Coordinates of C-alpha atoms in Angstrom, one line a residue:
M1097 CA 29.9 12.0 75.3
R1098 CA 26.7 12.6 73.3
F1099 CA 26.6 12.6 69.5
N1100 CA 24.0 13.9 67.2
E1101 CA 21.3 11.2 67.1
N1102 CA 21.1 11.5 63.3
L1103 CA 24.5 9.9 63.1
Q1104 CA 22.9 6.6 64.2
R1105 CA 21.1 6.4 60.8
L1106 CA 24.3 7.0 58.8
K1107 CA 26.7 4.6 57.1
T1108 CA 30.2 5.9 56.3
Y1109 CA 30.6 6.7 52.6
E1110 CA 33.1 4.2 51.1
A1111 CA 35.2 5.7 48.3
G1112 CA 36.9 3.6 45.7
K1113 CA 40.0 1.8 47.0
P1114 CA 43.2 3.9 46.6
I1115 CA 46.2 2.4 44.9
E1116 CA 48.2 2.8 48.2
L1117 CA 45.8 0.5 50.0
V1118 CA 46.1 -2.2 47.4
V1119 CA 49.9 -2.0 47.6
R1120 CA 49.8 -2.5 51.4
E1121 CA 47.1 -5.2 51.5
Y1122 CA 48.0 -7.3 48.5
G1123 CA 51.7 -6.7 48.2
I1124 CA 51.4 -5.8 44.5
D1125 CA 53.9 -3.4 43.0
E1126 CA 52.3 0.0 42.4
K1127 CA 53.3 0.0 38.7
D1128 CA 51.3 -3.2 38.3
I1129 CA 48.0 -1.7 39.7
I1130 CA 45.3 -0.3 37.4
K1131 CA 42.7 1.9 39.1
L1132 CA 39.3 1.8 37.3
A1133 CA 37.1 2.6 40.3
S1134 CA 36.8 6.3 40.8
N1135 CA 36.0 7.7 37.4
E1136 CA 39.1 9.8 37.2
N1137 CA 40.3 11.0 33.8
P1138 CA 43.0 8.4 32.9
Y1139 CA 44.8 10.9 30.7
G1140 CA 45.4 13.2 33.7
T1141 CA 44.9 16.9 33.4
S1142 CA 46.1 19.4 30.8
P1143 CA 49.9 19.9 30.7
K1144 CA 49.2 23.6 30.8
V1145 CA 47.6 23.1 34.2
V1146 CA 50.6 21.1 35.5
K1147 CA 52.9 23.8 34.3
K1148 CA 50.8 26.5 36.0
V1149 CA 50.8 24.7 39.3
Q1150 CA 54.5 24.0 39.2
E1151 CA 55.2 27.6 38.5
N1152 CA 53.1 28.7 41.5
A1153 CA 53.9 25.9 44.0
H1154 CA 55.9 28.4 46.1
K1155 CA 52.7 30.2 46.9
M1156 CA 51.2 27.3 48.9
Y1157 CA 52.0 29.1 52.1
L1158 CA 49.5 31.9 51.2
Y1159 CA 45.8 31.7 51.8
P1160 CA 43.8 31.7 48.6
D1161 CA 41.9 34.6 47.2
D1162 CA 38.7 34.1 49.1
S1163 CA 36.6 35.9 46.6
M1164 CA 37.7 33.3 44.0
Y1165 CA 37.5 36.2 41.5
E1166 CA 39.4 34.6 38.6
L1167 CA 37.8 31.2 38.7
K1168 CA 34.3 32.6 39.1
A1169 CA 34.9 35.1 36.2
A1170 CA 36.1 32.2 34.0
L1171 CA 33.1 30.1 34.9
A1172 CA 30.8 33.0 34.3
K1173 CA 32.2 33.6 30.9
R1174 CA 32.0 29.8 30.0
F1175 CA 28.4 29.5 31.0
G1176 CA 27.1 33.0 30.3
V1177 CA 26.0 33.7 33.9
S1178 CA 27.1 36.3 36.4
A1179 CA 29.8 35.7 39.1
E1180 CA 27.1 36.3 41.7
E1181 CA 25.3 33.2 40.4
I1182 CA 28.2 30.9 41.2
I1183 CA 29.5 29.3 44.4
I1184 CA 32.7 27.3 44.5
G1185 CA 33.1 24.2 46.7
A1186 CA 35.7 21.7 47.6
G1187 CA 34.3 19.4 45.0
S1188 CA 30.6 19.6 44.1
D1189 CA 30.0 17.4 47.2
Q1190 CA 30.6 20.5 49.4
V1191 CA 27.9 22.4 47.4
L1192 CA 25.6 19.5 48.0
E1193 CA 26.2 19.8 51.7
F1194 CA 25.5 23.5 51.6
C1195 CA 22.2 22.8 49.9
A1196 CA 21.2 20.2 52.5
R1197 CA 22.1 22.4 55.4
A1198 CA 20.3 25.4 54.0
V1199 CA 17.0 23.6 53.3
L1200 CA 16.6 20.5 55.4
N1201 CA 15.6 19.6 58.9
E1202 CA 13.8 16.7 60.7
H1203 CA 10.4 17.8 59.3
T1204 CA 11.5 17.7 55.6
S1205 CA 12.0 15.0 53.0
V1206 CA 14.3 14.5 50.0
L1207 CA 13.4 12.8 46.7
M1208 CA 16.0 10.9 44.7
S1209 CA 16.4 7.9 42.3
K1210 CA 16.5 4.4 43.7
I1211 CA 20.1 4.1 42.9
T1212 CA 22.2 7.3 42.7
F1213 CA 25.1 9.2 44.3
A1214 CA 25.3 8.1 47.9
M1215 CA 26.1 11.6 49.3
Y1216 CA 22.5 12.8 48.6
E1217 CA 21.2 10.5 51.2
I1218 CA 24.1 11.0 53.7
Y1219 CA 23.8 14.8 53.7
A1220 CA 20.0 14.6 54.1
L1221 CA 20.2 12.1 57.0
Q1222 CA 22.7 14.4 58.7
Q1223 CA 19.9 17.0 58.8
G1224 CA 17.4 14.5 60.1
S1225 CA 15.5 14.5 56.8
K1226 CA 13.4 11.6 55.4
I1227 CA 14.5 9.9 52.2
I1228 CA 12.0 9.2 49.4
R1229 CA 13.3 7.0 46.6
S1230 CA 11.8 6.1 43.2
S1231 CA 11.3 2.4 42.3
C1232 CA 13.8 2.4 39.4
Y1233 CA 17.5 3.4 39.0
R1234 CA 16.5 5.4 35.9
H1235 CA 15.1 8.9 36.4
D1236 CA 11.5 8.2 35.7
L1237 CA 10.3 11.8 36.1
D1238 CA 6.6 10.8 35.8
E1239 CA 7.1 8.7 38.9
F1240 CA 9.1 11.5 40.5
Y1241 CA 6.2 13.8 40.0
D1242 CA 3.8 11.4 41.6
L1243 CA 6.1 11.1 44.6
Y1244 CA 6.5 14.9 44.7
Q1245 CA 2.7 15.3 44.9
K1246 CA 2.5 12.7 47.6
H1247 CA 5.4 13.7 49.9
N1248 CA 6.1 17.4 49.1
P1249 CA 9.9 17.1 49.4
S1250 CA 12.1 20.1 50.1
I1251 CA 14.9 18.9 47.8
V1252 CA 14.7 16.9 44.6
H1253 CA 18.0 15.4 43.4
I1254 CA 18.4 14.7 39.7
C1255 CA 21.7 13.2 38.7
T1256 CA 22.2 13.3 35.0
P1257 CA 24.2 11.4 33.8
N1258 CA 23.5 9.3 36.9
N1259 CA 26.2 7.9 39.1
P1260 CA 26.8 4.9 39.5
T1261 CA 24.6 3.8 36.5
G1262 CA 25.7 6.1 33.7
D1263 CA 22.3 6.7 32.1
A1264 CA 21.1 10.3 31.3
I1265 CA 17.9 12.1 30.6
D1266 CA 17.0 14.5 27.8
K1267 CA 16.9 18.2 28.5
E1268 CA 13.3 18.5 27.4
Y1269 CA 12.2 15.7 29.7
L1270 CA 13.8 17.4 32.6
Y1271 CA 12.2 20.8 31.7
S1272 CA 8.7 19.2 31.4
F1273 CA 9.2 18.0 35.0
L1274 CA 10.4 21.4 36.2
E1275 CA 7.4 23.1 34.7
K1276 CA 5.3 21.3 37.3
V1277 CA 7.6 21.4 40.3
K1278 CA 7.9 25.0 41.7
D1279 CA 8.4 24.6 45.4
P1280 CA 11.4 22.4 46.3
L1281 CA 15.1 23.1 45.5
V1282 CA 15.8 21.0 42.5
V1283 CA 19.5 20.0 42.4
V1284 CA 20.6 19.0 38.9
D1285 CA 24.0 17.3 39.3
G1286 CA 25.9 17.5 36.1
A1287 CA 29.3 16.0 37.3
Y1288 CA 29.5 14.0 34.0
M1289 CA 27.7 16.5 31.7
E1290 CA 30.7 17.1 29.5
Y1291 CA 30.6 13.4 28.5
A1292 CA 26.9 13.4 27.9
A1293 CA 26.9 16.5 25.8
Y1294 CA 29.6 15.0 23.5
K1295 CA 27.6 11.7 23.1
D1296 CA 24.2 13.2 22.6
P1297 CA 23.5 17.0 22.5
K1298 CA 19.9 16.4 23.7
K1299 CA 21.3 15.4 27.1
L1300 CA 23.0 18.8 27.6
I1301 CA 21.6 20.9 30.4
P1302 CA 22.9 24.5 29.9
P1303 CA 23.1 26.1 33.4
R1304 CA 22.2 29.6 32.1
E1305 CA 19.0 28.4 30.5
L1306 CA 18.2 26.1 33.4
I1307 CA 18.4 28.8 36.1
A1308 CA 16.7 31.5 34.0
M1309 CA 13.7 29.3 33.4
Y1310 CA 13.5 27.6 36.8
P1311 CA 14.5 29.8 39.7
N1312 CA 14.2 26.9 42.2
A1313 CA 17.0 24.9 40.3
I1314 CA 20.7 24.8 41.0
Y1315 CA 23.2 23.2 38.6
L1316 CA 26.3 21.4 40.0
G1317 CA 29.5 20.8 38.1
T1318 CA 33.0 19.6 38.9
F1319 CA 36.6 19.7 37.7
S1320 CA 37.2 16.1 39.1
K1321 CA 36.0 14.2 36.0
A1322 CA 36.6 15.5 32.5
Y1323 CA 39.1 18.1 33.6
G1324 CA 41.2 15.6 35.5
L1325 CA 41.5 17.5 38.7
G1326 CA 40.0 15.0 41.2
G1327 CA 43.0 15.5 43.6
M1328 CA 42.5 19.2 43.6
R1329 CA 38.8 19.1 44.8
V1330 CA 37.1 21.9 43.0
G1331 CA 33.4 22.0 42.2
Y1332 CA 30.7 24.6 41.7
G1333 CA 27.1 25.5 41.9
I1334 CA 25.2 27.8 39.5
A1335 CA 21.8 29.2 40.6
Q1336 CA 19.9 32.5 40.8
K1337 CA 21.5 35.0 43.2
E1338 CA 18.9 34.5 45.9
I1339 CA 19.9 30.8 46.3
I1340 CA 23.7 31.5 46.1
Q1341 CA 23.5 34.2 48.8
Q1342 CA 21.9 31.8 51.2
L1343 CA 24.5 29.0 50.4
Y1344 CA 27.3 31.5 51.0
K1345 CA 26.2 31.9 54.6
L1346 CA 27.3 28.2 55.1
R1347 CA 30.6 28.4 53.2
P1348 CA 33.7 28.3 55.4
P1349 CA 36.5 30.8 54.6
F1350 CA 39.3 29.6 52.2
N1351 CA 37.5 26.4 51.4
I1352 CA 39.5 26.0 48.1
T1353 CA 43.3 25.9 48.1
T1354 CA 45.5 28.5 46.3
L1355 CA 46.8 25.9 43.9
S1356 CA 43.4 24.3 43.3
L1357 CA 42.0 27.7 42.2
L1358 CA 44.9 28.2 39.9
A1359 CA 44.5 24.7 38.4
A1360 CA 40.8 25.0 37.8
T1361 CA 41.1 28.4 36.2
E1362 CA 43.9 27.2 33.9
A1363 CA 42.0 24.0 33.1
L1364 CA 39.1 26.0 31.6
K1365 CA 41.5 27.6 29.1
D1366 CA 42.4 24.2 27.5
E1367 CA 39.1 22.9 26.2
E1368 CA 41.0 21.1 23.4
F1369 CA 42.6 18.8 26.0
V1370 CA 39.3 18.0 27.5
Q1371 CA 37.6 17.3 24.2
R1372 CA 40.4 14.9 23.1
A1373 CA 40.1 13.0 26.4
I1374 CA 36.3 12.7 25.9
E1375 CA 36.8 11.5 22.3
K1376 CA 39.2 8.8 23.5
N1377 CA 36.8 7.8 26.3
F1378 CA 34.0 7.0 23.9
A1379 CA 36.3 5.2 21.4
Q1380 CA 37.4 3.0 24.3
M1381 CA 33.8 2.6 25.6
D1382 CA 33.1 0.7 22.3
R1383 CA 35.6 -1.9 23.4
F1384 CA 33.8 -2.4 26.7
I1385 CA 30.5 -2.8 24.9
H1386 CA 32.1 -5.4 22.6
F1387 CA 33.6 -7.3 25.6
A1388 CA 30.2 -7.3 27.3
M1389 CA 28.5 -8.8 24.2
Q1390 CA 31.3 -11.4 23.8
N1391 CA 30.8 -12.5 27.4
E1392 CA 27.0 -12.3 27.4
L1393 CA 26.9 -9.5 30.0
E1394 CA 24.2 -6.9 30.3
F1395 CA 25.3 -3.3 30.6
I1396 CA 23.7 0.1 31.0
D1397 CA 24.1 2.5 28.0
S1398 CA 26.5 5.1 29.5
Y1399 CA 26.9 8.8 28.9
T1400 CA 29.9 9.1 31.2
N1401 CA 33.5 7.9 31.6
F1402 CA 32.5 4.6 33.1
I1403 CA 30.3 1.7 32.3
T1404 CA 28.1 -0.5 34.5
Y1405 CA 28.1 -4.2 33.9
L1406 CA 25.0 -6.0 35.2
L1407 CA 26.2 -9.5 36.3
P1408 CA 24.3 -12.8 36.0
Q1409 CA 23.2 -14.6 39.2
N1410 CA 26.1 -17.1 39.0
I1411 CA 28.7 -14.3 39.3
N1412 CA 28.8 -12.3 42.5
A1413 CA 29.9 -8.7 42.1
K1414 CA 31.9 -8.6 45.3
D1415 CA 33.6 -11.9 44.5
L1416 CA 34.4 -10.7 41.0
A1417 CA 35.7 -7.3 42.3
N1418 CA 38.0 -9.1 44.8
A1419 CA 39.3 -11.5 42.2
L1420 CA 40.2 -8.6 40.0
L1421 CA 41.8 -6.8 43.0
R1422 CA 44.1 -9.8 43.6
R1423 CA 45.2 -9.3 40.0
G1424 CA 45.9 -5.6 40.5
I1425 CA 42.7 -4.2 38.9
I1426 CA 40.6 -1.9 41.1
V1427 CA 36.9 -1.6 40.0
R1428 CA 33.8 -0.5 41.9
D1429 CA 31.5 -3.2 43.3
L1430 CA 27.9 -1.9 43.5
S1431 CA 26.6 -4.5 46.0
S1432 CA 26.2 -1.7 48.6
Y1433 CA 23.7 -0.1 46.2
G1434 CA 21.7 -3.3 46.0
M1435 CA 23.0 -4.1 42.5
N1436 CA 24.9 -7.2 41.4
A1437 CA 27.0 -5.1 39.2
L1438 CA 30.4 -3.6 38.6
R1439 CA 31.1 0.0 37.7
I1440 CA 34.3 0.3 35.6
T1441 CA 36.1 3.5 34.7
I1442 CA 37.1 3.7 31.1
G1443 CA 40.9 3.7 31.2
T1444 CA 43.6 4.2 28.6
P1445 CA 43.8 1.6 25.8
E1446 CA 46.6 -0.2 27.6
Q1447 CA 44.8 -0.3 30.9
N1448 CA 41.6 -1.5 29.3
S1449 CA 43.4 -4.3 27.5
I1450 CA 44.8 -5.6 30.8
F1451 CA 41.3 -5.3 32.3
F1452 CA 39.8 -7.4 29.5
E1453 CA 42.5 -10.0 29.9
K1454 CA 42.2 -10.3 33.7
C1455 CA 38.4 -10.3 33.7
K1456 CA 38.4 -13.1 31.1
E1457 CA 40.7 -15.1 33.3
V1458 CA 38.2 -14.8 36.2
F1459 CA 35.2 -15.6 33.9
D1460 CA 37.0 -18.8 32.7
E1461 CA 37.5 -19.8 36.3
Y1462 CA 33.7 -19.5 36.9
K1463 CA 33.1 -21.9 34.0
R1464 CA 35.3 -24.6 35.4

């Protein structure tokens, strides 16, 4: 059997370890496991969403409304755009895939940060495209512009706030870059934008403004983070109609489930729940900063619902992650990104207290 030769260049994406796997491999009771690896909202989703899904669970045998009318109408109202400027995906990952398939081939290149969301590279390599990376994990858009001039990429990925590092760029800095970059599709991934906007309004990238000013830009958002619907897999892209029309040619029918559409539409109605969760997130973030300072750990200033600890040379990220795993704490080891670092989701106060206790235990062992 012959496979696409581009697959030889690919590594399989490794998601954060699920609780079920830790139960099987380590024999730890599920109630004693704390998952701080996948940046889920630890407060769950709005009770109104849960109620809506429960009331409509009997409809799961029906195919969803493939026009996605209600969800697109709700998003259009939220962002001040038209429904024709929106495409819905099974997570924003699927919209990323549409972008790659629509634009890339073996003669193209893609520009991205040195350390950023792994799926940008994976989707590009699937199309045979070349990867161009900046020299720093931060989005140095001056360097991006130099690389743009040199390589003429077909897609530029800007993840703000950036995953897995947590840093974010100012809106005006992004716009100054976009003024000079007119040709490629610029993908602005705002998966964690709700958090960034709360912490610093200068980081907010309004989709309506973005696409009105820059017709080659597409904004990506998701319900997996602040809205607490990671298990429902709903994301969206917002761009001018010409872009959306092309992406729609790649969208499979019924790509979002009936209950997922209902959940996402209902979630948009309870902004109070989302804002409370974000407020709690940054209140708890302060505890992680304090813990880092107490233990002489460097960290990246985060505009998300996670924090990245940069570890000293005497502490190996993979070893530390495994030591925590044996204690029932799941975090994300960033060794595969070339960083000796851990990414830790900000949990509930109770979860965080246990993390600090277990992490201190491991640190004390290193000192012996």
